[in-house]
PDB file of C-alpha atoms in Angstrom:
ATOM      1  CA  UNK A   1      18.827   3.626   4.500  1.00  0.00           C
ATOM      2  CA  UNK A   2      16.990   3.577   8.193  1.00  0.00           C
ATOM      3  CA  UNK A   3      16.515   7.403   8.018  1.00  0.00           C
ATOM      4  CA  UNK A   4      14.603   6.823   4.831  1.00  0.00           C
ATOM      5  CA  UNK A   5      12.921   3.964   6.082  1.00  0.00           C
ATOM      6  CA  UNK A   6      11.716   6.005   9.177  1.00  0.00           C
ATOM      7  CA  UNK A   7      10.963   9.072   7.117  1.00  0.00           C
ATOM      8  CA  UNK A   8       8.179   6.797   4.506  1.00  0.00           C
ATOM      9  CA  UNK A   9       6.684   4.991   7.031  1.00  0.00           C
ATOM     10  CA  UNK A  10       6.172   8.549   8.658  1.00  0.00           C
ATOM     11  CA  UNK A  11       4.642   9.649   5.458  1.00  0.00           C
ATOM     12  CA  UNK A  12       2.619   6.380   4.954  1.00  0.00           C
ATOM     13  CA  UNK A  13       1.347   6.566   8.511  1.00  0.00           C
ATOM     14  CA  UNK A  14       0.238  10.652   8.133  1.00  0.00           C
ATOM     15  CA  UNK A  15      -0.908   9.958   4.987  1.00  0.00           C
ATOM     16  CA  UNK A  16      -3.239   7.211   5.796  1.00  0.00           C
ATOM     17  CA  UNK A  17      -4.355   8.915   9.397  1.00  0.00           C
ATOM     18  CA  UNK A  18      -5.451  11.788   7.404  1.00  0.00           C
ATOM     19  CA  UNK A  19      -7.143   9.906   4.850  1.00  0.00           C
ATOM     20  CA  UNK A  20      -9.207   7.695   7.414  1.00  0.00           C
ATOM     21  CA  UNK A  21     -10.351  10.987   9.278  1.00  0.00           C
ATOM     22  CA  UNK A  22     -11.516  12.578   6.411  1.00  0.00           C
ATOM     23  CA  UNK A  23     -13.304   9.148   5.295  1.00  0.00           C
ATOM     24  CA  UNK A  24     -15.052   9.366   8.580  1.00  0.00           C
ATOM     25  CA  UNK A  25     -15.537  13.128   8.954  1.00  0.00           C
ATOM     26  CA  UNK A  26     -16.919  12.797   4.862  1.00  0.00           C
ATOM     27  CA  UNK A  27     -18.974  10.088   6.190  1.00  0.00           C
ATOM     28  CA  UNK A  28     -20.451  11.695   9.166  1.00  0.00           C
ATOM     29  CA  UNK A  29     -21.616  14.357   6.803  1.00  0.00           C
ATOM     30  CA  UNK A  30     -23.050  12.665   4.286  1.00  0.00           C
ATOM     31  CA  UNK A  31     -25.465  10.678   6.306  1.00  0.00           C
ATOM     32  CA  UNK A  32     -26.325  13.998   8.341  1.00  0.00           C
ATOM     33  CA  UNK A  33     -26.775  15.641   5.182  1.00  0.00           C
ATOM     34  CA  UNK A  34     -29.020  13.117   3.444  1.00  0.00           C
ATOM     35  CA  UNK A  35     -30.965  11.738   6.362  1.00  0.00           C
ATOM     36  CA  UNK A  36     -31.282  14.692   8.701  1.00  0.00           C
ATOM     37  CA  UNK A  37     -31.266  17.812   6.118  1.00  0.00           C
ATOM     38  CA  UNK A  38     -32.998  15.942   2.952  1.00  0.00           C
ATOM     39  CA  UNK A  39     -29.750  16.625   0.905  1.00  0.00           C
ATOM     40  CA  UNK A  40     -28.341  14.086  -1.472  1.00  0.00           C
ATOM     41  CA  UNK A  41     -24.700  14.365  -1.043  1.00  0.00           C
ATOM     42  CA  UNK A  42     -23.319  12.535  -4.106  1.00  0.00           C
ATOM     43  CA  UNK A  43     -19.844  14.377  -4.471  1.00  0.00           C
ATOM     44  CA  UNK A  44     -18.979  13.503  -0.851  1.00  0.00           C
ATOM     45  CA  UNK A  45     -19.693   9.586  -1.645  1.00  0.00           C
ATOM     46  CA  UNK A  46     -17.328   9.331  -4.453  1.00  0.00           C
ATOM     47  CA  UNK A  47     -14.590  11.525  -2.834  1.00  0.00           C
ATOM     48  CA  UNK A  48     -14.964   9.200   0.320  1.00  0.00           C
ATOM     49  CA  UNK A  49     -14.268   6.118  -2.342  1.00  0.00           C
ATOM     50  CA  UNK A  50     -11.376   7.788  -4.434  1.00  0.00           C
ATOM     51  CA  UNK A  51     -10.153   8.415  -0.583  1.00  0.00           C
ATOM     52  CA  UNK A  52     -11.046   4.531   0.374  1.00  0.00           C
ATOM     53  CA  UNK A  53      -8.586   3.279  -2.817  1.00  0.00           C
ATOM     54  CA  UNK A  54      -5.451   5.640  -1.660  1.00  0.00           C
ATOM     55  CA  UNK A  55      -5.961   4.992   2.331  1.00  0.00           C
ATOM     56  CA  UNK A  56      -6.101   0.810   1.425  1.00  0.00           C
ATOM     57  CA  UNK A  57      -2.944   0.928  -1.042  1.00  0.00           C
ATOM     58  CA  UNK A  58      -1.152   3.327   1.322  1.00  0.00           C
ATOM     59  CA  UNK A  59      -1.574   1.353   4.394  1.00  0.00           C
ATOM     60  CA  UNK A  60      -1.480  -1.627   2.217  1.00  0.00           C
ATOM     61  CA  UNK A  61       2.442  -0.720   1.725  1.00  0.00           C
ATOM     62  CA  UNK A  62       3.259   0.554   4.768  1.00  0.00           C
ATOM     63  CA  UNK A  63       2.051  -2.513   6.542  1.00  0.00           C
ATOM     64  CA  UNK A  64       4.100  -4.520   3.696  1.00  0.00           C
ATOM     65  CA  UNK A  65       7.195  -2.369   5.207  1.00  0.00           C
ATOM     66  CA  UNK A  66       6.518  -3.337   8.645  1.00  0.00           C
ATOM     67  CA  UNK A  67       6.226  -6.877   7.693  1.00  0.00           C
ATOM     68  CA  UNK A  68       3.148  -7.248   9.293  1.00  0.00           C
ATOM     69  CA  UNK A  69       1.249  -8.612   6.138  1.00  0.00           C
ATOM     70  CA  UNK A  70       0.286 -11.887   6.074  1.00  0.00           C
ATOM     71  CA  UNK A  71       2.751 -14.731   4.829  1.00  0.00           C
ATOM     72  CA  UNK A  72       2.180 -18.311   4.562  1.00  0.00           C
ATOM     73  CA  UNK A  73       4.898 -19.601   6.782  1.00  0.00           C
ATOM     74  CA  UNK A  74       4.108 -23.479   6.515  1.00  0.00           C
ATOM     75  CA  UNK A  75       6.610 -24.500   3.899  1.00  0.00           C
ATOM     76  CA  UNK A  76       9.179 -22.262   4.341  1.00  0.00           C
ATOM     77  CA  UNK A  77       9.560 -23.101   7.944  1.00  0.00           C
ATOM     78  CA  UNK A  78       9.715 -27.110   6.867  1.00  0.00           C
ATOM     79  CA  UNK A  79      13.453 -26.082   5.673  1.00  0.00           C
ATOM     80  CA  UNK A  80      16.398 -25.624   7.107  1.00  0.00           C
ATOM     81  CA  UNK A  81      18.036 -22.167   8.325  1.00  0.00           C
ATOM     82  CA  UNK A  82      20.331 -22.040   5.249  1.00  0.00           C
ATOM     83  CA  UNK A  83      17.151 -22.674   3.138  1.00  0.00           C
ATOM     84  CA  UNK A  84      14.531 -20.300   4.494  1.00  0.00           C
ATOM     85  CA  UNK A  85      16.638 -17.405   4.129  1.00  0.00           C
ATOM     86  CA  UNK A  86      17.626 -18.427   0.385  1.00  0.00           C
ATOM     87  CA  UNK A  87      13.616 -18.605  -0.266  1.00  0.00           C
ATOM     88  CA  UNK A  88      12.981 -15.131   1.516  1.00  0.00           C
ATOM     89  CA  UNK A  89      15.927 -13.715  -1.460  1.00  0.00           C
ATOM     90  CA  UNK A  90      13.781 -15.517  -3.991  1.00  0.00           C
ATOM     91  CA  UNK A  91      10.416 -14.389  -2.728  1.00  0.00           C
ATOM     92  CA  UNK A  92      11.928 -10.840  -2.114  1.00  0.00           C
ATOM     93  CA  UNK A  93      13.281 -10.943  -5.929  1.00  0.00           C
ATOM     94  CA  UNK A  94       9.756 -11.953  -7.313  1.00  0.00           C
ATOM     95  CA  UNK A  95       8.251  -9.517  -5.098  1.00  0.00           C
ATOM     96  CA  UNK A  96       9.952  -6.379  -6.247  1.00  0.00           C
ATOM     97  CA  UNK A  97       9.635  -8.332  -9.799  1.00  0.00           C
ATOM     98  CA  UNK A  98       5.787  -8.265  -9.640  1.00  0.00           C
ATOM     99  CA  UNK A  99       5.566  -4.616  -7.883  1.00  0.00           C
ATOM    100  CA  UNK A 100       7.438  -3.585 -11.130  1.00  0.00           C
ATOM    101  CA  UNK A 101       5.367  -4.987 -13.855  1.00  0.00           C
ATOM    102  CA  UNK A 102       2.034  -5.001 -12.209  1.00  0.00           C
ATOM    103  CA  UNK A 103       2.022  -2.114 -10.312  1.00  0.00           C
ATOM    104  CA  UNK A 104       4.260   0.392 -11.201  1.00  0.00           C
ATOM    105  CA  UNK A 105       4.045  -0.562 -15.273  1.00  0.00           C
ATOM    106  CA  UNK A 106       0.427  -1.615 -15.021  1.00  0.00           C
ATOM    107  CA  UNK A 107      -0.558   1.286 -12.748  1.00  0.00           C
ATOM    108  CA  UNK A 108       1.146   4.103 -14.882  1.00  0.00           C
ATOM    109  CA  UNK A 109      -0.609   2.095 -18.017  1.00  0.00           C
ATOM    110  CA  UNK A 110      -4.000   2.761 -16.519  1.00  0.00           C
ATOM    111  CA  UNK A 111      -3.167   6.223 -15.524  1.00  0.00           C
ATOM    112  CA  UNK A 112      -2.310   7.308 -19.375  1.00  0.00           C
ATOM    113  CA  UNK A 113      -5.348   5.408 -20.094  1.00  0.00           C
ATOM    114  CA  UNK A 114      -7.621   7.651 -17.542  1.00  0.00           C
ATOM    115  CA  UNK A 115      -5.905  10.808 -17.863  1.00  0.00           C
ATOM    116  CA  UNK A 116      -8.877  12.261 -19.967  1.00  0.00           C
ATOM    117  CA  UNK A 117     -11.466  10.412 -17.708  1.00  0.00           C
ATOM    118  CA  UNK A 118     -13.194  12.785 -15.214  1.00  0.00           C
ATOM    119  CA  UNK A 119     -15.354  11.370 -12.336  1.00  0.00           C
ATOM    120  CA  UNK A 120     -19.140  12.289 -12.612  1.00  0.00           C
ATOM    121  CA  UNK A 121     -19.677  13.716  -9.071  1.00  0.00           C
ATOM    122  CA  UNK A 122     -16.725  15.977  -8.781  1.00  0.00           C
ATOM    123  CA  UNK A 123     -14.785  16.426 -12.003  1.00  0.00           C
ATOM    124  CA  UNK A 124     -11.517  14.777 -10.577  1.00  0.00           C
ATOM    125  CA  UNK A 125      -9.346  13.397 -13.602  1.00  0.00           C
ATOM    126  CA  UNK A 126      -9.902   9.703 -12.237  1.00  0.00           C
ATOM    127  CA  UNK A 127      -5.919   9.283 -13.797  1.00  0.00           C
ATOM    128  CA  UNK A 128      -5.682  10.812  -9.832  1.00  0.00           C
ATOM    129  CA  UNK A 129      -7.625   8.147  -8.451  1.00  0.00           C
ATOM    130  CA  UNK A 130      -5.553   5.386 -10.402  1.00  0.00           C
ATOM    131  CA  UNK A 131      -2.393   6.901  -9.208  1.00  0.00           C
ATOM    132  CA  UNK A 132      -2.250   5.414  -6.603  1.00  0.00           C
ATOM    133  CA  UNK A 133      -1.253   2.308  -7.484  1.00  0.00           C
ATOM    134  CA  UNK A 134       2.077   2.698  -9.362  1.00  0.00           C
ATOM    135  CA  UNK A 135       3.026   4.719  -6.111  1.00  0.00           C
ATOM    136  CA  UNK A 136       2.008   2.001  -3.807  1.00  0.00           C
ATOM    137  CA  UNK A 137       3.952  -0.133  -5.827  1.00  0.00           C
ATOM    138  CA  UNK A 138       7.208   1.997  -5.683  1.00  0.00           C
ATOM    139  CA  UNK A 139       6.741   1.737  -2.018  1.00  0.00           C
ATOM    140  CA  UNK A 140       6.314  -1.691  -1.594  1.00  0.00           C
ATOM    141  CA  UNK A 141       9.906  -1.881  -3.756  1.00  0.00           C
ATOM    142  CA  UNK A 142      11.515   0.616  -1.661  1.00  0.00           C
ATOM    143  CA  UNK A 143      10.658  -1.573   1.416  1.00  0.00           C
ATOM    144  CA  UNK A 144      11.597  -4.677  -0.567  1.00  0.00           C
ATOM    145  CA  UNK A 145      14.930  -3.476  -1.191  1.00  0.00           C
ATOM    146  CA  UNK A 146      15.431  -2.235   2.547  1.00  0.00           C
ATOM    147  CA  UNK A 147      14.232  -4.880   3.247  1.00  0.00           C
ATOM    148  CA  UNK A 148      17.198  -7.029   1.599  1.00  0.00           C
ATOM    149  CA  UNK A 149      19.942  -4.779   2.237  1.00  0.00           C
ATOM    150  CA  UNK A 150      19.053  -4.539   5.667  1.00  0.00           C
ATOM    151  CA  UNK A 151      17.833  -8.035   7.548  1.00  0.00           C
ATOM    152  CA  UNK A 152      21.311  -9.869   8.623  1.00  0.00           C
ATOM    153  CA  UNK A 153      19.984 -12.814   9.153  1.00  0.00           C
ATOM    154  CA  UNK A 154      21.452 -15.599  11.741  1.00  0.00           C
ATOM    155  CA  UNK A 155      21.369 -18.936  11.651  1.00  0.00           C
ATOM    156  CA  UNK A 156      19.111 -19.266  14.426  1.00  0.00           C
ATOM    157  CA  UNK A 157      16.623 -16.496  14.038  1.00  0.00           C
ATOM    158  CA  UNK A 158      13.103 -16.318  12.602  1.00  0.00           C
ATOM    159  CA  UNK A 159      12.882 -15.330   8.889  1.00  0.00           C
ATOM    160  CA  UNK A 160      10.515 -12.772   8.303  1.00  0.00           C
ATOM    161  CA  UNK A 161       9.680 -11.666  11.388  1.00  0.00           C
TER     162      UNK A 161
END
């Protein structure tokens, strides 16, 4: 379950370094092309958004997976040992819970929905763009779930950390 662990956040963190240099590279070009060479560039804007929604929802999960996202500690840590860990189960279940419905179930809803929907600029099927949510949201569930199966928890340690 580590190897797999290793091998997504690997993915996640290629994935989202390519994305933000081609957001900046796109960027760079745009502003060269319109200010410096008098051409509108309007297919490189929306490309640069489409790539804007995929970078935040990928790095959005991967940071989720390094449990680096931020979590309200205040109440949690106002219980005992015994306690804390039974409320990270709980918030674990409800997390993989709403990933499911909202994300994954919600996300392939609106991709059906947009399959026939092209974007003006470029002509991408924007079902592409929406993708990447129910995939975001199978990641965050995969993490979940390692999550669970992995954290042996003692008595004395930090939950969540």
């Amino acid at each position: 379950m580590n190897k797999a662990k290793k091998w997504v956040d690997k993915l996640l963190l290629s994935l989202s370094s390519l994305l933000i240099i081609a957001m900046v590279v796109l960027s760079i070009w745009q502003v060269v092309a319109r200010y410096v060479l008098s051409i509108p560039s309007p297919a490189t804007e929306e490309i640069t958004r489409f790539m804007l929604i995929w970078f935040g929802l990928l790095a959005a999960s991967y940071v989720f997976g390094a449990k680096k996202h931020i979590a309200i500690l205040f109440f949690r840590e106002k219980f005992a040992a015994k306690t804390q860990i039974s409320i990270e189960r709980i918030t674990d279940t409800l997390v993989i819970l709403v990933a499911s419905i909202l994300m994954v179930y919600g996300g392939i809803k609106v991709v059906m929905l947009t399959i026939a929907q092209t974007a003006p600029a470029t002509g991408i099927s924007m079902a592409f763009v929406y993708m990447s949510l129910p995939l975001s949201g199978l990641f965050i569930i995969f993490y979940t779930i390692h999550s669970m199966l992995t954290n042996k928890i003692k008595e004395n340690q930090e939950v969540g950390v």
